[in-house]
XYZ file of N, CA and C in Angstrom:
570
model
N -38.577 -56.385 12.737
C -38.828 -55.563 13.886
C -38.365 -54.142 13.656
N -38.500 -53.388 14.709
C -38.132 -51.973 14.735
C -36.609 -51.837 14.657
N -36.136 -50.920 13.833
C -34.704 -50.693 13.654
C -34.023 -50.378 14.974
N -34.718 -49.676 15.885
C -34.096 -49.235 17.132
C -34.520 -50.095 18.325
N -35.003 -51.325 18.071
C -35.425 -52.194 19.172
C -34.219 -52.805 19.879
N -33.109 -52.915 19.228
C -31.904 -53.474 19.832
C -31.222 -52.421 20.707
N -30.876 -52.765 21.952
C -30.161 -51.812 22.817
C -28.841 -51.360 22.211
N -28.176 -52.248 21.486
C -26.908 -51.880 20.865
C -27.122 -50.829 19.776
N -28.203 -50.985 18.980
C -28.502 -49.982 17.952
C -28.899 -48.657 18.590
N -29.642 -48.728 19.687
C -30.007 -47.496 20.383
C -28.754 -46.780 20.878
N -27.799 -47.541 21.379
C -26.543 -46.950 21.863
C -25.761 -46.338 20.696
N -25.688 -47.060 19.580
C -24.976 -46.541 18.403
C -25.635 -45.258 17.910
N -26.985 -45.258 17.926
C -27.694 -44.050 17.497
C -27.394 -42.898 18.452
N -27.376 -43.170 19.748
C -27.062 -42.137 20.740
C -25.668 -41.575 20.552
N -24.707 -42.469 20.290
C -23.332 -42.014 20.047
C -23.280 -41.170 18.772
N -24.026 -41.583 17.747
C -24.078 -40.801 16.499
C -24.653 -39.419 16.739
N -25.702 -39.333 17.549
C -26.284 -38.021 17.863
C -25.289 -37.143 18.618
N -24.547 -37.748 19.554
C -23.540 -36.967 20.285
C -22.443 -36.485 19.339
N -22.021 -37.340 18.405
C -21.000 -36.938 17.435
C -21.513 -35.810 16.558
N -22.767 -35.915 16.128
C -23.352 -34.856 15.297
C -23.439 -33.559 16.081
N -23.829 -33.650 17.353
C -23.888 -32.451 18.192
C -22.524 -31.833 18.385
N -21.500 -32.667 18.541
C -20.134 -32.151 18.684
C -19.689 -31.447 17.414
N -19.971 -32.070 16.266
C -19.628 -31.419 14.999
C -20.353 -30.085 14.866
N -21.606 -30.041 15.263
C -22.382 -28.802 15.201
C -21.737 -27.735 16.077
N -21.352 -28.097 17.286
C -20.755 -27.125 18.202
C -19.408 -26.641 17.676
N -18.607 -27.561 17.137
C -17.308 -27.161 16.617
C -17.429 -26.288 15.383
N -18.444 -26.502 14.582
C -18.605 -25.753 13.339
C -19.319 -24.429 13.555
N -19.819 -24.176 14.739
C -20.579 -22.949 15.000
C -19.732 -21.710 14.762
N -20.208 -20.736 13.989
C -19.413 -19.567 13.668
C -19.456 -18.478 14.736
N -19.958 -18.755 15.919
C -20.096 -17.729 16.936
C -18.757 -17.075 17.265
N -17.668 -17.826 17.175
C -16.358 -17.294 17.506
C -15.584 -16.858 16.259
N -16.185 -16.938 15.095
C -15.488 -16.602 13.855
C -15.154 -15.118 13.831
N -13.931 -14.798 13.380
C -13.462 -13.418 13.445
C -12.150 -13.285 12.676
N -11.783 -12.049 12.336
C -10.448 -11.789 11.797
C -9.418 -11.675 12.919
N -9.863 -11.503 14.172
C -8.936 -11.378 15.300
C -8.093 -12.648 15.367
N -6.780 -12.480 15.385
C -5.849 -13.608 15.409
C -5.378 -14.028 14.034
N -5.985 -13.510 12.971
C -5.612 -13.860 11.600
C -4.302 -13.166 11.226
N -3.500 -13.832 10.420
C -2.284 -13.249 9.855
C -2.644 -12.616 8.511
N -2.503 -11.299 8.398
C -2.890 -10.583 7.179
C -1.740 -9.722 6.674
N -1.929 -9.185 5.477
C -0.956 -8.262 4.893
C -1.699 -7.095 4.260
N -1.024 -5.965 4.188
C -1.527 -4.811 3.446
C -0.438 -4.433 2.456
N -0.784 -4.406 1.172
C 0.181 -4.093 0.124
C -0.357 -2.950 -0.718
N 0.471 -1.951 -1.009
C 0.094 -0.851 -1.891
C 0.344 -1.273 -3.327
N -0.588 -0.884 -4.226
C -0.446 -1.193 -5.654
C -0.600 0.078 -6.464
N 0.259 0.219 -7.490
C 0.208 1.351 -8.422
C 1.063 0.986 -9.626
N 0.672 1.199 -10.832
C -0.508 1.867 -11.365
C -1.689 0.934 -11.622
N -1.545 -0.372 -11.228
C -2.647 -1.314 -11.372
C -2.506 -2.381 -10.287
N -3.461 -3.280 -10.209
C -3.438 -4.283 -9.144
C -2.425 -5.404 -9.388
N -1.692 -5.327 -10.479
C -0.633 -6.300 -10.739
C 0.747 -5.732 -10.400
N 0.791 -4.492 -9.901
C 2.076 -3.819 -9.670
C 2.228 -3.383 -8.215
N 2.726 -4.284 -7.348
C 2.919 -3.898 -5.948
C 4.113 -2.962 -5.792
N 4.029 -2.057 -4.839
C 5.163 -1.231 -4.486
C 5.055 -0.870 -3.013
N 6.094 -0.224 -2.496
C 6.088 0.161 -1.078
C 4.954 1.154 -0.849
N 4.321 1.131 0.300
C 4.659 0.334 1.471
C 3.981 -1.033 1.473
N 4.573 -1.911 2.244
C 4.025 -3.249 2.470
C 4.037 -3.501 3.973
N 2.915 -3.956 4.506
C 2.815 -4.254 5.936
C 2.474 -5.722 6.103
N 3.243 -6.404 6.926
C 2.891 -7.759 7.287
C 3.808 -8.799 6.700
N 3.445 -10.031 7.033
C 2.211 -10.378 7.727
C 2.244 -9.929 9.184
N 1.073 -9.547 9.685
C 0.922 -9.197 11.091
C -0.392 -9.787 11.582
N -0.517 -9.875 12.890
C -1.686 -10.494 13.502
C -2.729 -9.440 13.820
N -3.970 -9.683 13.395
C -5.070 -8.775 13.690
C -5.399 -8.877 15.175
N -5.460 -7.706 15.828
C -5.787 -7.634 17.251
C -7.022 -6.771 17.432
N -7.727 -6.965 18.542
C -8.841 -6.080 18.875
C -8.265 -4.728 19.264
N -8.945 -3.654 18.899
C -8.447 -2.313 19.212
C -7.400 -1.865 18.224
N -6.536 -0.946 18.667
C -5.554 -0.362 17.735
C -4.171 -0.978 17.866
N -4.052 -2.115 18.559
C -2.753 -2.752 18.739
C -2.098 -3.180 17.445
N -2.874 -3.411 16.402
C -2.336 -3.844 15.112
C -2.298 -2.705 14.096
N -2.547 -1.485 14.545
C -2.622 -0.339 13.626
C -1.314 -0.167 12.863
N -1.417 0.065 11.568
C -0.258 0.268 10.696
C -0.282 1.699 10.172
N 0.884 2.343 10.108
C 0.987 3.728 9.658
C 1.738 3.796 8.346
N 1.122 4.438 7.353
C 1.797 4.749 6.102
C 2.372 6.145 6.304
N 3.684 6.235 6.552
C 4.333 7.474 6.994
C 4.257 8.635 6.016
N 4.413 8.382 4.734
C 4.514 9.476 3.761
C 3.253 10.333 3.733
N 2.096 9.732 3.954
C 0.849 10.474 3.832
C 0.023 10.441 5.116
N 0.601 9.930 6.208
C -0.100 9.842 7.501
C -1.459 9.163 7.366
N -1.448 7.969 6.817
C -2.659 7.152 6.710
C -2.500 5.987 7.684
N -3.502 5.792 8.517
C -3.490 4.690 9.472
C -4.461 3.608 9.001
N -4.009 2.372 9.079
C -4.845 1.224 8.738
C -5.106 0.427 10.017
N -6.357 0.052 10.250
C -6.691 -0.756 11.408
C -7.703 -1.814 10.987
N -7.486 -3.045 11.434
C -8.408 -4.142 11.149
C -9.056 -4.587 12.445
N -10.322 -4.931 12.363
C -11.068 -5.419 13.526
C -11.659 -6.776 13.190
N -12.564 -7.285 14.026
C -13.118 -8.628 13.867
C -13.736 -8.848 12.488
N -14.482 -7.873 11.980
C -15.099 -8.024 10.658
C -15.151 -6.693 9.920
N -14.124 -5.855 10.135
C -14.112 -4.555 9.461
C -12.690 -4.052 9.261
N -12.550 -3.155 8.287
C -11.287 -2.500 7.968
C -11.508 -0.998 8.108
N -10.498 -0.298 8.624
C -10.625 1.145 8.824
C -9.378 1.840 8.305
N -9.599 2.939 7.575
C -8.503 3.745 7.047
C -8.728 5.173 7.535
N -7.744 5.713 8.261
C -7.842 7.061 8.821
C -6.852 7.976 8.112
N -7.329 9.106 7.627
C -6.493 10.083 6.938
C -6.262 11.260 7.882
N -5.009 11.569 8.193
C -4.685 12.671 9.096
C -4.960 13.994 8.389
N -5.874 14.825 8.941
C -6.186 16.098 8.289
C -5.018 17.082 8.322
N -4.067 16.865 9.221
C -2.919 17.763 9.310
C -1.951 17.606 8.163
N -2.103 16.562 7.367
C -1.179 16.308 6.266
C -1.891 16.427 4.921
N -2.938 17.214 4.854
C -3.679 17.348 3.599
C -3.680 18.789 3.155
N -4.198 19.100 2.013
C -4.765 18.126 1.083
C -3.681 17.362 0.320
N -4.006 16.118 0.018
C -3.134 15.242 -0.761
C -3.935 14.735 -1.944
N -3.303 14.753 -3.133
C -3.948 14.190 -4.309
C -3.140 12.994 -4.784
N -3.828 11.867 -4.942
C -3.168 10.680 -5.454
C -3.119 10.741 -6.970
N -2.071 10.160 -7.520
C -1.906 10.126 -8.972
C -3.029 9.328 -9.615
N -3.394 9.729 -10.817
C -4.415 9.027 -11.573
C -3.802 7.755 -12.149
N -4.515 6.668 -12.061
C -4.071 5.379 -12.604
C -5.257 4.438 -12.585
N -5.082 3.276 -13.167
C -6.136 2.261 -13.091
C -6.380 1.885 -11.629
N -5.292 1.840 -10.831
C -5.421 1.558 -9.401
C -4.270 2.228 -8.665
N -4.582 2.839 -7.529
C -3.579 3.478 -6.684
C -4.088 3.385 -5.246
N -3.639 2.361 -4.524
C -4.102 2.221 -3.155
C -3.721 0.903 -2.528
N -4.229 0.666 -1.313
C -3.879 -0.553 -0.580
C -4.801 -1.721 -0.908
N -4.232 -2.923 -0.794
C -5.024 -4.148 -0.828
C -4.791 -4.863 0.494
N -5.881 -5.222 1.154
C -5.834 -6.012 2.381
C -5.903 -7.469 1.951
N -4.863 -8.235 2.285
C -4.711 -9.588 1.744
C -4.799 -10.654 2.830
N -5.148 -11.862 2.431
C -5.224 -13.034 3.315
C -6.229 -12.845 4.446
N -7.385 -12.288 4.127
C -8.435 -12.071 5.123
C -9.237 -13.365 5.290
N -8.780 -14.201 6.195
C -9.417 -15.495 6.453
C -10.204 -15.388 7.753
N -11.461 -15.704 7.697
C -12.342 -15.596 8.856
C -12.069 -16.775 9.773
N -11.273 -16.562 10.830
C -10.881 -17.644 11.722
C -12.106 -18.220 12.423
N -12.083 -19.518 12.638
C -13.186 -20.188 13.305
C -14.266 -20.639 12.343
N -14.107 -20.329 11.064
C -15.103 -20.732 10.068
C -14.386 -21.144 8.790
N -13.798 -22.340 8.767
C -13.079 -22.787 7.573
C -13.977 -22.762 6.342
N -13.414 -22.342 5.231
C -14.167 -22.312 3.992
C -14.973 -21.040 3.776
N -14.924 -20.124 4.733
C -15.694 -18.888 4.563
C -14.984 -17.958 3.592
N -15.772 -17.155 2.875
C -15.231 -16.201 1.914
C -15.985 -14.874 2.054
N -15.337 -13.798 1.643
C -15.982 -12.486 1.671
C -17.062 -12.471 0.595
N -18.289 -12.155 0.991
C -19.402 -12.158 0.038
C -19.943 -10.762 -0.231
N -19.638 -9.793 0.640
C -20.120 -8.427 0.442
C -19.326 -7.481 1.333
N -19.307 -6.211 0.941
C -18.716 -5.163 1.771
C -19.702 -4.001 1.862
N -19.674 -3.324 2.994
C -20.467 -2.114 3.195
C -19.482 -1.002 3.505
N -19.574 0.094 2.758
C -18.584 1.165 2.865
C -19.232 2.429 3.406
N -18.573 3.043 4.390
C -18.963 4.359 4.898
C -17.718 5.234 4.871
N -17.850 6.481 4.437
C -16.686 7.343 4.299
C -17.019 8.786 4.637
N -16.041 9.451 5.270
C -16.131 10.896 5.483
C -15.103 11.632 4.634
N -14.472 10.918 3.698
C -13.482 11.510 2.799
C -14.207 12.037 1.563
N -14.044 13.323 1.272
C -14.707 13.925 0.109
C -14.358 13.170 -1.163
N -15.365 12.823 -1.929
C -15.158 12.172 -3.216
C -14.971 10.668 -3.155
N -14.875 10.102 -1.959
C -14.686 8.654 -1.860
C -16.051 7.982 -1.896
N -16.249 7.121 -2.886
C -17.522 6.407 -3.038
C -17.280 4.903 -2.924
N -18.348 4.180 -2.675
C -18.229 2.737 -2.440
C -17.704 1.975 -3.654
N -17.836 2.528 -4.862
C -17.326 1.818 -6.035
C -15.796 1.818 -6.100
N -15.137 2.533 -5.187
C -13.675 2.497 -5.107
C -13.185 1.268 -4.336
N -14.102 0.499 -3.776
C -13.752 -0.692 -3.001
C -14.196 -1.929 -3.773
N -13.255 -2.827 -4.032
C -13.551 -4.104 -4.672
C -13.053 -5.216 -3.747
N -13.553 -6.430 -3.965
C -13.153 -7.522 -3.082
C -13.216 -8.845 -3.812
N -12.536 -9.826 -3.224
C -12.578 -11.207 -3.684
C -12.749 -12.104 -2.470
N -12.523 -13.389 -2.629
C -12.743 -14.338 -1.537
C -12.016 -13.963 -0.250
N -10.762 -13.474 -0.358
C -9.979 -13.198 0.846
C -9.189 -11.889 0.762
N -9.668 -10.939 -0.049
C -8.968 -9.652 -0.137
C -9.969 -8.518 -0.341
N -9.516 -7.304 0.016
C -10.267 -6.085 -0.260
C -9.281 -5.081 -0.837
N -9.641 -4.450 -1.950
C -8.808 -3.447 -2.607
C -9.504 -2.091 -2.521
N -8.726 -1.053 -2.172
C -9.264 0.298 -1.992
C -8.508 1.237 -2.925
N -9.209 1.808 -3.909
C -8.583 2.615 -4.944
C -8.704 4.114 -4.621
N -7.551 4.765 -4.420
C -7.513 6.205 -4.142
C -7.168 7.033 -5.380
N -7.053 6.416 -6.558
C -6.601 7.116 -7.764
C -7.373 8.415 -7.969
N -6.642 9.510 -8.163
C -7.167 10.860 -8.431
C -7.915 11.487 -7.253
N -7.977 10.807 -6.131
C -8.695 11.326 -4.968
C -7.867 12.415 -4.289
N -8.543 13.454 -3.834
C -7.906 14.498 -3.022
C -8.529 14.407 -1.635
N -7.678 14.298 -0.603
C -8.237 14.222 0.748
C -7.648 15.309 1.637
N -8.457 15.730 2.569
C -8.020 16.668 3.607
C -8.357 16.095 4.976
N -8.342 14.784 5.081
C -8.673 14.108 6.331
C -9.944 13.309 6.183
N -10.245 12.541 7.205
C -11.453 11.725 7.236
C -11.118 10.263 7.404
N -12.112 9.430 7.211
C -11.872 7.999 7.335
C -12.803 7.213 6.428
N -12.361 5.996 6.132
C -13.140 5.037 5.352
C -13.303 3.798 6.227
N -14.537 3.376 6.415
C -14.847 2.172 7.180
C -15.469 1.149 6.237
N -14.945 -0.066 6.267
C -15.417 -1.125 5.389
C -15.810 -2.315 6.256
N -17.106 -2.603 6.287
C -17.601 -3.773 7.015
C -17.658 -4.952 6.059
N -17.160 -6.091 6.516
C -17.095 -7.294 5.692
C -18.215 -8.250 6.058
N -18.803 -8.864 5.047
C -19.765 -9.939 5.243
C -19.135 -11.195 4.674
N -19.095 -12.239 5.490
C -18.516 -13.512 5.067
C -19.620 -14.528 4.849
N -19.497 -15.333 3.790
C -20.329 -16.516 3.625
C -19.667 -17.604 4.450
N -20.358 -18.036 5.486
C -19.825 -19.030 6.398
C -20.606 -20.320 6.198
N -19.907 -21.464 6.062
C -20.635 -22.733 5.933
C -21.590 -22.917 7.115
N -22.802 -23.367 6.827
C -23.819 -23.545 7.860
C -23.444 -24.703 8.780
N -23.438 -24.478 10.105
C -23.092 -25.557 11.023
C -24.064 -26.730 10.945
N -25.310 -26.454 10.559
C -26.280 -27.537 10.447
C -25.840 -28.565 9.416
N -25.113 -28.116 8.403
C -24.623 -29.021 7.375
C -23.729 -30.088 7.996
N -22.819 -29.654 8.880
C -21.925 -30.606 9.532
C -22.704 -31.527 10.466
N -23.678 -30.997 11.177
C -24.488 -31.799 12.084
C -25.279 -32.866 11.347
N -25.926 -32.478 10.255
C -26.685 -33.441 9.464
C -25.785 -34.498 8.839
N -24.598 -34.071 8.424
C -23.663 -35.026 7.845
C -23.262 -36.058 8.908
N -22.982 -35.606 10.134
C -22.622 -36.527 11.211
C -23.750 -37.482 11.544
N -24.974 -36.967 11.561
C -26.137 -37.806 11.829
C -26.310 -38.856 10.732
N -26.149 -38.443 9.499
C -26.262 -39.377 8.380
C -25.211 -40.469 8.446
N -23.988 -40.108 8.801
C -22.921 -41.108 8.921
C -23.237 -42.082 10.052
N -23.750 -41.550 11.160
C -24.107 -42.421 12.290
C -25.206 -43.396 11.894
N -26.229 -42.922 11.179
C -27.315 -43.808 10.749
C -26.826 -44.861 9.766
N -25.949 -44.458 8.837
C -25.394 -45.444 7.898
C -24.590 -46.505 8.637
N -23.837 -46.061 9.647
C -23.071 -47.014 10.454
C -23.980 -47.985 11.186
N -25.089 -47.460 11.743
C -26.033 -48.321 12.457
C -26.684 -49.318 11.500
N -27.064 -48.866 10.325
C -27.682 -49.763 9.332
C -26.684 -50.828 8.867
N -25.468 -50.413 8.636
C -24.452 -51.371 8.190
C -24.170 -52.390 9.283
N -24.127 -51.940 10.528
C -23.848 -52.842 11.639
C -24.976 -53.879 11.759
N -26.215 -53.436 11.490
C -27.365 -54.314 11.606
C -27.294 -55.450 10.591
N -26.732 -55.172 9.415
C -26.640 -56.186 8.371
C -25.587 -57.178 8.777
């Protein structure tokens, strides 16, 4: 007969569909964000293996400027948002020239996209009003972004870095739940 002719199998299938729908809703990245994440900002010089002061964090990313960090010596403000990083250079404290090195600048660390387990940074988009700052000065990995100021001279401006995360598809979790429910129904039938 028909696999779903039994009322008990129909009920098991219905419960499996509800479980799959719940997994889909829980896995949905609609609420995914850096807001609420615990992050750090560490300065590195003369390379990315040599941390030195200043170091900020860990601190919690907040919407707006509530989490803004100030690098006092050069009046640089760092601000993190839901999916972007911002660096503001105070024009009143310029021009400033950073020393030449393989790397001289901040690294934003532990950037975990909350609400989407397993997500990683897959791309960055850079916009800058700082003379001489180009997008190739920004590098990234799964959970960090490094910004190299080596040899740069600034007289103010800002750098905005938008992050793109690879987020696991919620449909994957939904299909997995449906498959488990069907296997359970088939096994129960035997």
